[in-house]
XYZ file of C-alpha atoms in Angstrom:
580
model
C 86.410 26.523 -22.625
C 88.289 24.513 -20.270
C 89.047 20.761 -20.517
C 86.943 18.078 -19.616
C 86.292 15.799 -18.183
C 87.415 17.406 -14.466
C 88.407 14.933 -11.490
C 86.874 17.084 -9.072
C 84.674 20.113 -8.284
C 86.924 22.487 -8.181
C 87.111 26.208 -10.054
C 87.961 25.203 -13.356
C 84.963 22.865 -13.195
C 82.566 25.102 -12.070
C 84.187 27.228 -15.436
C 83.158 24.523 -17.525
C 79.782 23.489 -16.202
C 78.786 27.287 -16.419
C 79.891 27.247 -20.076
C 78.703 23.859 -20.873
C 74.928 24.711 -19.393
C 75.120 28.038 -21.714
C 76.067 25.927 -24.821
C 73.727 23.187 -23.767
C 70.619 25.788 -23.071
C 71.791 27.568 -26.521
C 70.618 24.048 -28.677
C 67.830 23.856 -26.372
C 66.459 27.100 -26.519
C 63.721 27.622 -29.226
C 62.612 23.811 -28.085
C 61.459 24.994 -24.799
C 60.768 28.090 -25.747
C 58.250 26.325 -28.009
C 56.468 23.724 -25.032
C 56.148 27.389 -22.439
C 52.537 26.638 -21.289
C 52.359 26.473 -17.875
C 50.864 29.188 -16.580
C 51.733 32.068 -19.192
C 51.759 30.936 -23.037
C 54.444 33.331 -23.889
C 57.183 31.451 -24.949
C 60.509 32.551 -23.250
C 61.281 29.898 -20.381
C 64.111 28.633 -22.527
C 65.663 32.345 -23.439
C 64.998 33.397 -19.614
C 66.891 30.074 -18.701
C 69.859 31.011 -21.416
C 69.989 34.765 -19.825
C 70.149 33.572 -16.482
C 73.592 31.200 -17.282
C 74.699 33.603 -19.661
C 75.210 36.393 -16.938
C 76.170 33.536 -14.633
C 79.568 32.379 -17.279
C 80.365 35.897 -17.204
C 80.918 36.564 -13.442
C 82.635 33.613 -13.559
C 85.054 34.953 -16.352
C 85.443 37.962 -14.634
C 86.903 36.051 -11.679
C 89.314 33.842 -13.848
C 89.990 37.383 -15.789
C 90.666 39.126 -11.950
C 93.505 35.915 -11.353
C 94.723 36.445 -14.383
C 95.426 40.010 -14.324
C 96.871 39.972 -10.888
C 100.101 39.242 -10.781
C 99.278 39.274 -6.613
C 97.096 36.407 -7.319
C 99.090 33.792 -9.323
C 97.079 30.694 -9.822
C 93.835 30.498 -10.117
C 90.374 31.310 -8.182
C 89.175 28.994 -5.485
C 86.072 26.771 -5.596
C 84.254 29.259 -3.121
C 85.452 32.145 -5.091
C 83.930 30.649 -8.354
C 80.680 29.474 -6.986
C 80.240 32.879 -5.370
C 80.651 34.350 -8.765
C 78.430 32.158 -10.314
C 75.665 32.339 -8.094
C 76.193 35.899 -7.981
C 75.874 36.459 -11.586
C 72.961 34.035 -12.154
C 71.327 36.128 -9.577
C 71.522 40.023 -10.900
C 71.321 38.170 -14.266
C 68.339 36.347 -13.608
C 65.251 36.658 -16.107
C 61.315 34.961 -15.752
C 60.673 33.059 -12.868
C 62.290 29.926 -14.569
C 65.475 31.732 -14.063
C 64.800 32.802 -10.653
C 63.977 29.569 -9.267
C 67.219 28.592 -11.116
C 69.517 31.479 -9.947
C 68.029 30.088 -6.601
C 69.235 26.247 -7.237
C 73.200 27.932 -8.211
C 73.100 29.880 -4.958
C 72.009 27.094 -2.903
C 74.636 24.498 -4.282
C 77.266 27.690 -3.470
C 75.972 27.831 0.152
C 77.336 24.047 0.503
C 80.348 24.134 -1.827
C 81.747 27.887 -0.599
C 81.463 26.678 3.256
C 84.578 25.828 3.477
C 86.283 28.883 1.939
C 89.912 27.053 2.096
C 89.067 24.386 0.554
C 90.178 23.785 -3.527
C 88.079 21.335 -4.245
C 84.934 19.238 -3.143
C 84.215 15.487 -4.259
C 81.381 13.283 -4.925
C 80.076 13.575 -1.252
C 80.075 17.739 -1.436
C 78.326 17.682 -4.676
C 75.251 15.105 -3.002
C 74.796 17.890 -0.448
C 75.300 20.827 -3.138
C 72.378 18.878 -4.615
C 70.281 18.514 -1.805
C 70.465 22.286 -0.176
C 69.805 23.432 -3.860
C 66.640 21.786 -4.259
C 65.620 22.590 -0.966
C 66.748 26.675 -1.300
C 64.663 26.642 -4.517
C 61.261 25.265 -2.852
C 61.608 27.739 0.063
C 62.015 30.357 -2.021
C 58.618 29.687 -4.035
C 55.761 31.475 -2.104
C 52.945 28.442 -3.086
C 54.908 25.096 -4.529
C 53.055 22.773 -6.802
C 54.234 19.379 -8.408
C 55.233 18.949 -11.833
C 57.486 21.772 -12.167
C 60.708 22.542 -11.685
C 60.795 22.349 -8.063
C 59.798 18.948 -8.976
C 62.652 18.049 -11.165
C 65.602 19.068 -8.519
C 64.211 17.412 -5.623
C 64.434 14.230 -7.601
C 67.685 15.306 -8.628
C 68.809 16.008 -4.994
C 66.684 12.135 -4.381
C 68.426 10.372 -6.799
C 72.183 12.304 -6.018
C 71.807 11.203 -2.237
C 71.758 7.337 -3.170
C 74.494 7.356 -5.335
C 78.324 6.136 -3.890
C 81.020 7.434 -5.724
C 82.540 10.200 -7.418
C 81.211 13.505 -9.163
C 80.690 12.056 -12.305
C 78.678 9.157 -10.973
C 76.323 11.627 -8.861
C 76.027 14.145 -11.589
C 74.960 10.972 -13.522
C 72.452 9.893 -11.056
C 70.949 13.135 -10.779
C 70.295 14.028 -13.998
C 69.253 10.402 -14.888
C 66.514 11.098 -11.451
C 65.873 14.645 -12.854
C 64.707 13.004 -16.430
C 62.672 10.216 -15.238
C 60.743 13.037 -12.733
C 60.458 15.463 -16.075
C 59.011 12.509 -18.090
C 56.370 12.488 -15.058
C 55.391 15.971 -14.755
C 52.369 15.984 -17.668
C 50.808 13.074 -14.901
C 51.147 16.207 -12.016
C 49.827 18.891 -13.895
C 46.774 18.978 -16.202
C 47.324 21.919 -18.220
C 50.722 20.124 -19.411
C 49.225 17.080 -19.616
C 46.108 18.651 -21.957
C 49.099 20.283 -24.481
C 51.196 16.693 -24.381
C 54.149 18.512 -22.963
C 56.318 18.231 -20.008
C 57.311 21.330 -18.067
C 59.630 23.528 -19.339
C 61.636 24.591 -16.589
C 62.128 21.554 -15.906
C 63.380 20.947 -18.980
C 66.277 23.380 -19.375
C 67.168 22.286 -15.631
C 67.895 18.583 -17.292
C 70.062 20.345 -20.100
C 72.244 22.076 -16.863
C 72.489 18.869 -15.085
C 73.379 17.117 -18.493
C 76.110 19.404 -18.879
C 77.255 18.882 -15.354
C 77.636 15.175 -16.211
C 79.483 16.382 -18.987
C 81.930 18.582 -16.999
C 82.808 15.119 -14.991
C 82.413 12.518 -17.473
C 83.764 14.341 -20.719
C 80.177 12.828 -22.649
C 76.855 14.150 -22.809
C 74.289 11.854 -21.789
C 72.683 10.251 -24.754
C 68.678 8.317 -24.573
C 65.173 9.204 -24.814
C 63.028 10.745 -21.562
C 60.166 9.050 -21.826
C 57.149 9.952 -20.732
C 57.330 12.732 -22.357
C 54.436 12.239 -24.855
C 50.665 11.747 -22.631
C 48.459 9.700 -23.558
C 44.865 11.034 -24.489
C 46.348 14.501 -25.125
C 44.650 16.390 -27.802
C 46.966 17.326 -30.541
C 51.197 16.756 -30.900
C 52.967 16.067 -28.625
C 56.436 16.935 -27.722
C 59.167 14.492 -26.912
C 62.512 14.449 -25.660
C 65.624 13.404 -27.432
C 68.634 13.817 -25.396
C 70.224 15.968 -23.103
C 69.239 18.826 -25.879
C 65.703 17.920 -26.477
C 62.669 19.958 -26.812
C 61.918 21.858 -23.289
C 58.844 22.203 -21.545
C 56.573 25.177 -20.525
C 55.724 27.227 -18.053
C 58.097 30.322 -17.793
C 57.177 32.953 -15.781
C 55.932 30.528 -12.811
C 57.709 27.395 -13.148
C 57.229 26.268 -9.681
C 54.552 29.013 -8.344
C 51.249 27.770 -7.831
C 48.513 30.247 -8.712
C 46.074 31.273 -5.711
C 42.997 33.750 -5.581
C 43.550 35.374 -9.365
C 41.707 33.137 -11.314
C 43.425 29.915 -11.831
C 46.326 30.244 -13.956
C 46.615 26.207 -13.949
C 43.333 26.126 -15.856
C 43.444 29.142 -18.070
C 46.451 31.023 -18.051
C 47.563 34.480 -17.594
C 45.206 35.479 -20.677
C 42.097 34.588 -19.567
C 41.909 35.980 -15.804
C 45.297 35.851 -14.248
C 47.022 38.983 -12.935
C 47.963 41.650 -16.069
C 51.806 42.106 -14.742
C 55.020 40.521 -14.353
C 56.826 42.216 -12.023
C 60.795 41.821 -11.457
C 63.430 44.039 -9.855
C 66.660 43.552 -8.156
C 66.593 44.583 -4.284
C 69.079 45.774 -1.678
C 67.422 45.405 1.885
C 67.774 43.155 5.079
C 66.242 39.996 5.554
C 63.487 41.251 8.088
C 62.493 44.104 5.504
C 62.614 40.901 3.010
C 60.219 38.669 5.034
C 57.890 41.639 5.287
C 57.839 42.136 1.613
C 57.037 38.340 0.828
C 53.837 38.752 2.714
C 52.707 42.083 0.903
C 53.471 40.577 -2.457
C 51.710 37.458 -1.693
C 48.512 39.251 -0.986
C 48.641 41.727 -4.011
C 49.297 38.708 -6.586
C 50.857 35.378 -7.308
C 53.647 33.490 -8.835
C 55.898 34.802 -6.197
C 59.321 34.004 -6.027
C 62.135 35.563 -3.725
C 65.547 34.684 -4.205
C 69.105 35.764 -2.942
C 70.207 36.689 0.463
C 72.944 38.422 1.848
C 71.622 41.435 1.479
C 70.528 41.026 -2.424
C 67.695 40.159 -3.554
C 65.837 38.935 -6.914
C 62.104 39.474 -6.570
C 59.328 38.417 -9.444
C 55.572 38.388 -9.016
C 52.624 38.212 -10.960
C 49.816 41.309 -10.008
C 47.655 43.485 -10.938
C 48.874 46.254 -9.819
C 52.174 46.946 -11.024
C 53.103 49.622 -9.101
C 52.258 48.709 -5.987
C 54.626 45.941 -6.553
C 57.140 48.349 -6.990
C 56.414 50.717 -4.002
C 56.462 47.290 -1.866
C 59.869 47.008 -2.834
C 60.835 50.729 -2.037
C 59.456 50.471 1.176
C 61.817 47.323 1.761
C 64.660 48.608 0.667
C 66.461 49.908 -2.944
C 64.998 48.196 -5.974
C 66.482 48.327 -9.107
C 66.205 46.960 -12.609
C 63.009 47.217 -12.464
C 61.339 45.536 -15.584
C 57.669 44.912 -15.782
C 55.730 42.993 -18.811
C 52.279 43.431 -19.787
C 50.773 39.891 -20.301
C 48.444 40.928 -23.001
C 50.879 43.393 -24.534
C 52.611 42.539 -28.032
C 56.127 43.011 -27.286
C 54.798 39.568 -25.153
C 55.597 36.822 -27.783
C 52.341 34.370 -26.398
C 51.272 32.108 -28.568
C 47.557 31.568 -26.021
C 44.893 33.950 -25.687
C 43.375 33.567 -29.799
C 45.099 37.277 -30.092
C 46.440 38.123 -33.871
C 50.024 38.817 -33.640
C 51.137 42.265 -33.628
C 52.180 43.831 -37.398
C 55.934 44.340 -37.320
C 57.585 48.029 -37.688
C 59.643 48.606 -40.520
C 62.605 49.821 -38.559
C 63.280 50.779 -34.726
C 66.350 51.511 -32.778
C 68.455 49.096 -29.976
C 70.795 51.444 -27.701
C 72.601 50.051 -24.325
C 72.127 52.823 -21.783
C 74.655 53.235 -18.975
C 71.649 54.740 -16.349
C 68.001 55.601 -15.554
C 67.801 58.805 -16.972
C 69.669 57.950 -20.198
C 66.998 55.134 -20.132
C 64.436 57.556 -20.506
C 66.050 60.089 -22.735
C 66.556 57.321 -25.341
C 63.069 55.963 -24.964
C 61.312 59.471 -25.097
C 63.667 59.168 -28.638
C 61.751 56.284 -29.920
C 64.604 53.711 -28.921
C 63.847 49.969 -26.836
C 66.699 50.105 -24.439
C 68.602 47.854 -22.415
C 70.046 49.328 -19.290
C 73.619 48.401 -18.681
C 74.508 49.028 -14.464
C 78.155 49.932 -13.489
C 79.914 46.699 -13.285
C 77.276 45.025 -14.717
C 77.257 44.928 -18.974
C 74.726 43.072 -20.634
C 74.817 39.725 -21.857
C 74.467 38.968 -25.963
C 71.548 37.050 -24.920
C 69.751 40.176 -23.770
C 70.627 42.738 -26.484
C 69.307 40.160 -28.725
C 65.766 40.256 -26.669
C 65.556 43.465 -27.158
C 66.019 43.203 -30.779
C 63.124 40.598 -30.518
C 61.348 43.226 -28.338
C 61.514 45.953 -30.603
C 59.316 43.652 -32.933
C 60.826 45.200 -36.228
C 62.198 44.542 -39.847
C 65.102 46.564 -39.471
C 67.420 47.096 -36.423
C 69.809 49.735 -35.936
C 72.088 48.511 -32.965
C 74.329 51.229 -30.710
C 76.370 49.474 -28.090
C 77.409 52.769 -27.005
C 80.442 51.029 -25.060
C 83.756 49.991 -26.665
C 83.590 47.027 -24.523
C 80.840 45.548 -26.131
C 81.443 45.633 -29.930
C 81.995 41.664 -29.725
C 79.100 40.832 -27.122
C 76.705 43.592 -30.032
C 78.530 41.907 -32.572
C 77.192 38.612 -31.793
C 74.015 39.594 -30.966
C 73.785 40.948 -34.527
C 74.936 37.942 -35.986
C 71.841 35.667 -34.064
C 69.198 38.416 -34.518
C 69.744 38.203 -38.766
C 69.488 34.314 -38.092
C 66.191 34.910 -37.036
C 65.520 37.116 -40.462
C 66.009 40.536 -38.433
C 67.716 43.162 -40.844
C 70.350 44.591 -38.215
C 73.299 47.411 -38.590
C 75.428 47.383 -35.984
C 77.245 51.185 -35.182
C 80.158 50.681 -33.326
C 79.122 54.109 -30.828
C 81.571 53.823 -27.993
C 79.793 55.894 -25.617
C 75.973 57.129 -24.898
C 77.024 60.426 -26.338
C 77.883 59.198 -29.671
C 74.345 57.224 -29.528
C 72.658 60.525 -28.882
C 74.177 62.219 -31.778
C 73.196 59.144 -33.949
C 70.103 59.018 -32.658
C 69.381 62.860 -32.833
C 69.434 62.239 -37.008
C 67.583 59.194 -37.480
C 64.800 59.205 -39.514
C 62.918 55.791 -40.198
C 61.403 57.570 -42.987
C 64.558 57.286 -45.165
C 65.884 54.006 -46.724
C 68.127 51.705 -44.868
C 71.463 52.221 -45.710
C 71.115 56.015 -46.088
C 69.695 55.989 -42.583
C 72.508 53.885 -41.391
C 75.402 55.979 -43.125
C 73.584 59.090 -41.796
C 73.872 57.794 -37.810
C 77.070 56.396 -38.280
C 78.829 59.861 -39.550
C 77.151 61.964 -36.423
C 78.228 58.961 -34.121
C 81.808 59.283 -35.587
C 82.175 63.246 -35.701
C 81.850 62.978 -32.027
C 84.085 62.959 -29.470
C 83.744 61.720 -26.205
C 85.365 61.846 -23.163
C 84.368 60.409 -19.472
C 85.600 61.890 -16.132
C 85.944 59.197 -13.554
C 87.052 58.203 -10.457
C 90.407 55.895 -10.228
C 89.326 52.735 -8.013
C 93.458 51.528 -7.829
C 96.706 52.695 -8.629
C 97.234 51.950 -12.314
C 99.902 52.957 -15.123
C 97.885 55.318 -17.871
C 98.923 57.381 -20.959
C 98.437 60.071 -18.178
C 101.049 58.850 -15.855
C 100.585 56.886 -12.902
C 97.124 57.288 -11.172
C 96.313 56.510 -7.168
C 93.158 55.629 -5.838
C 90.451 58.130 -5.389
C 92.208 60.151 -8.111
C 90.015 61.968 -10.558
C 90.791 60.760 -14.211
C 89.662 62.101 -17.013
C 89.770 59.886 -20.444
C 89.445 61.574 -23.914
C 88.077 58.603 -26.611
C 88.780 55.626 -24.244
C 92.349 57.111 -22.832
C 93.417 58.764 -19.744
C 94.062 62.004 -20.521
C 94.035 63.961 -17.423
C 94.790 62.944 -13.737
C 93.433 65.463 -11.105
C 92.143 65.931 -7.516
C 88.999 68.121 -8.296
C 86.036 67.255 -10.231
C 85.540 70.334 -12.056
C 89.570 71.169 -12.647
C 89.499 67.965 -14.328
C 86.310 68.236 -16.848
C 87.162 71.744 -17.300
C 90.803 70.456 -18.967
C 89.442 67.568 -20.417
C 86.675 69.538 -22.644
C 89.846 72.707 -23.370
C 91.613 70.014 -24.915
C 88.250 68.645 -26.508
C 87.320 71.793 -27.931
C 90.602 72.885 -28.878
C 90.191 71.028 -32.183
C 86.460 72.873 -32.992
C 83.624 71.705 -31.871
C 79.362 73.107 -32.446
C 77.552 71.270 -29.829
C 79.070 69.808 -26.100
C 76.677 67.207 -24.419
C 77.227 66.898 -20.718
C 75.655 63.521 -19.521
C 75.833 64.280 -15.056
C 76.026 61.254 -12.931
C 74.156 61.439 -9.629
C 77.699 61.727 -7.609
C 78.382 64.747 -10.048
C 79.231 67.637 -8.280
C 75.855 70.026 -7.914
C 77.876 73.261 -9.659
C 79.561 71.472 -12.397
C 76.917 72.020 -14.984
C 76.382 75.787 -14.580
C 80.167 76.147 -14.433
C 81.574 74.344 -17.904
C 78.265 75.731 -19.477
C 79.319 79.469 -18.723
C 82.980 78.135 -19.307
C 81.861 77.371 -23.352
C 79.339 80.568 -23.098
C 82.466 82.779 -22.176
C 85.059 80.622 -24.371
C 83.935 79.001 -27.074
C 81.688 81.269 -29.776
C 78.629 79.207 -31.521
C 78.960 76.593 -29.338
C 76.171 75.532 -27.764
C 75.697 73.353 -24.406
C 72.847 70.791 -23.346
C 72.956 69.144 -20.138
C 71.378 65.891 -19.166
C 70.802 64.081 -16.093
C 71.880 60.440 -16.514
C 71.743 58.421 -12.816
C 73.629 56.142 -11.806
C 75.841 55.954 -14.807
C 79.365 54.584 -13.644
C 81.213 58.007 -14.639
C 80.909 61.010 -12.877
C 80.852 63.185 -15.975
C 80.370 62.091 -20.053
C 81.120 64.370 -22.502
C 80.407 65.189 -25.862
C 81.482 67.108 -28.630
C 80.312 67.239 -31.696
């Protein structure tokens, strides 16, 4: 992490803010998950919030990383490349509607601080209006406002920002010091916090990002008590804030969103009455399509938020009728990462609604997927999946949700991407912190998850299901024909762009012109040392023939060896290959 405290707002500091927040969130996280009331008991505002800045650090990495790899580039990014990134990242990384509204408060502050594109660095004057357009972005992007949530908490921030003289430390300062008092207030704005003695929860984890914004300028946390934080007359204990790290608040999956014409959420909660789904995809449409879209969603449900712009779009609502949700979206445009949650469902970790928790499975199986119909060819396998989009890897944060989500004793994790072994890695290492028994198998591709996957049986004991996954993962090869985005030295030679690569176990082993000329080399050279079974995982921008072609090329070729195609989306690679 880079050194603090910074002078100014400038890239580095918007480096260490992002990774400050992520640590900060990090202690905070089982707190606030713990105080989630408002209006769906179900206890993630505080991992949603952790998500969100988790994929937010990493686009901001990925810019540093870009500078640093560039000789072209020498120096670093600039302040409107780096709050670009991070407001980009927040947003495709954006989980709950605590994380929307937040993803919304990043881009905002980027509007004002990227305006000036030339410009290194901003001072105590930018980061008032940063503030200000933040809070404001956030509230317009919230279908039906209410007090005492989040929205709450950053207009007070913006408030108390816009009085204060000086530099950034001193307005960071004054608005987290306005965004605490207003959190302390919140159980006095809404009754169902005030009834559980908490304050609001998104609220909460937005006073641990703007304490680690003080941080960034200051080089100290803010220390002292938020008070207000325990009501008076509540019925049972009541949480209180210590610090900048203190317990959160509730509310995740509406922080902000009033509830209208469901059934009252702000009495009784998602459980008793509200709408069944939660509803949240990413969207590529314009903003007329957009505007139509609010208005359809806001009469099929509630909690809706709409965030982004640009073209991009983070959408999350609260109905009924989940796919009607969805077809809204189609009609407006592309959706994608699509994720909908049950309220009432188990994999839902609610702590309202009286229901017994749900028995635990002995084991299950965690696989990264690089596309939709991988997605489903792992889950029609028995596997909870997270979907990883080209250019887009997930976050530790989220393979451990999935972990959670799988709800069971044992954990067999595939990565199924060399890339990730450290980000699986330390998802491991959390998930057995929480008394999850997980193996991690290093697969470096979905094909060596399929063959690991193809002889699992939860039947057997641990280990000897383990060893058995991880030898079928290993005895398979795997190869990838892709595209070439840049010219580029490889084991291969020297590759242009547009050039057709194909890589044999991570390494360029063949540069072409043609699709097919280059798979058909890559799996010769494959097969050249045995082989019993090739997978062929087709990406939608695979060619139509391919298939039939290196199928009848093994049939004619290669005795005993059988073939078995699979569609896989939009993977990333034209081609994957397998041979086992």
């Amino acid at each position: 992490m880079a050194q603090v405290p910074q002078t100014f707002f400038d890239a580095l500091a918007v480096r260490t803010w992002c990774g400050l927040a992520l640590e900060s969130l990090g202690r905070a996280r089982e707190e606030i998950d713990a105080i989630n009331v408002y209006p769906v008991a179900d206890g993630d505002t505080g991992t949603n919030l952790y998500l969100t800045v988790e994929s937010a650090v990493g686009a901001v990495e990925a810019v540093f990383a870009g500078y640093e790899l560039d000789a072209a580039r020498a120096g670093a990014p600039s302040l409107a490349d780096a709050v670009r990134a991070m407001a980009h990242g927040a947003l495709i990384g954006a989980r709950g509607n605590s994380g929307t509204i937040l993803a919304q408060l990043l881009r905002g502050m980027a509007q004002v601080l990227a305006a000036d594109g030339a410009s290194a660095h901003t001072d105590g004057s930018g980061l008032r209006l940063a503030l200000r357009q933040a809070a404001d972005s956030a509230r317009q992007a919230v279908a039906h406002p209410v007090e005492g949530t989040v929205l709450t908490v950053a207009a007070a921030a913006a408030d108390a920002a816009t009085g204060a003289e000086g530099d950034c430390g001193t307005v960071a300062r004054a608005a987290y010091e306005g965004a605490r008092a207003a959190l302390a207030a919140t159980p006095g704005q809404l009754a169902v916090l005030e009834r559980a003695g908490v304050v609001d929860a998104g609220g909460r984890g937005l006073v641990a990002v703007l304490a680690a914004l003080v941080e960034t300028f200051t080089g100290e946390a803010p220390r002292g008590v938020a008070a207000g934080a325990v009501v008076a007359g509540s019925v049972g204990a009541a949480h209180v804030l210590s610090g900048p790290q203190a317990p959160g608040e509730p509310g995740d999956c509406a922080d902000g969103a009033v509830s209208h014409g469901q059934g009252g959420h702000e009495q009784d909660g998602h459980g008793q009455g509200g709408p069944a789904f939660e509803v949240i995809y990413l969207l590529e449409a314009d903003d007329a399509a957009v505007a139509r879209l609010r208005e359809r969603l806001d009469a099929l449900g509630d909690s809706l938020v709409v965030v982004g712009g640009d073209g991009l779009w983070n959408v999350h609502v609260h109905v009924d009728d989940a796919g009607a949700a969805v077809e809204a979206g189609v009609e407006a445009g592309r959706p994608y990462r699509i994720r909908i949650t049950h309220f009432g469902a188990g994999d839902v970790h609610t702590t309202g609604g009286g229901r017994p928790p749900r028995e635990r499975a002995q084991r299950a199986v965690v696989a990264v997927v690089p596309g939709e119909g991988l997605d489903g060819l792992y889950r029609e396998a028995g596997a909870t999946t997270v979907l990883a989009r080209p250019g887009e890897p997930p976050a530790s944060g989220e393979l451990v949700e999935a972990v959670r989500r799988a709800h069971a004793r044992e954990v067999v994790l595939l990565p199924n991407d060399a890339e990730l072994r450290h980000t699986a890695a330390a998802a491991a290492e959390q998930a057995r912190a929480e008394g999850i028994r997980v193996a991690l198998i290093p697969t470096r591709s979905a094909v060596q998850g399929i063959a690991a996957l193809a002889v699992h049986e939860a039947e057997r004991r641990f280990d000897e299901d383990v060893v058995s996954m991880t030898s079928a993962a290993g005895a398979t090869r795997y190869a990838e024909v892709a595209v070439a985005e840049r010219q580029s030295w490889t084991m291969a030679g020297i590759c242009q762009a547009g050039d057709v690569l194909g890589l044999i176990d991570g390494d360029v082993a063949v540069i072409g012109s043609d699709v097919t000329a280059t798979a058909e080399t890559v799996l010769d050279r494959m097969l050249a040392a045995g082989g019993e079974l090739v997978t062929l995982v087709l990406g939608d921008e695979a060619p139509e023939a391919i298939a039939d072609y290196l199928e009848a090329r093994v049939r004619e070729s290669y005795l005993a060896v059988d073939t078995v195609v699979y569609r896989g989306g939009r993977q990333g690679a034209l081609l994957l290959i397998g041979v086992e």
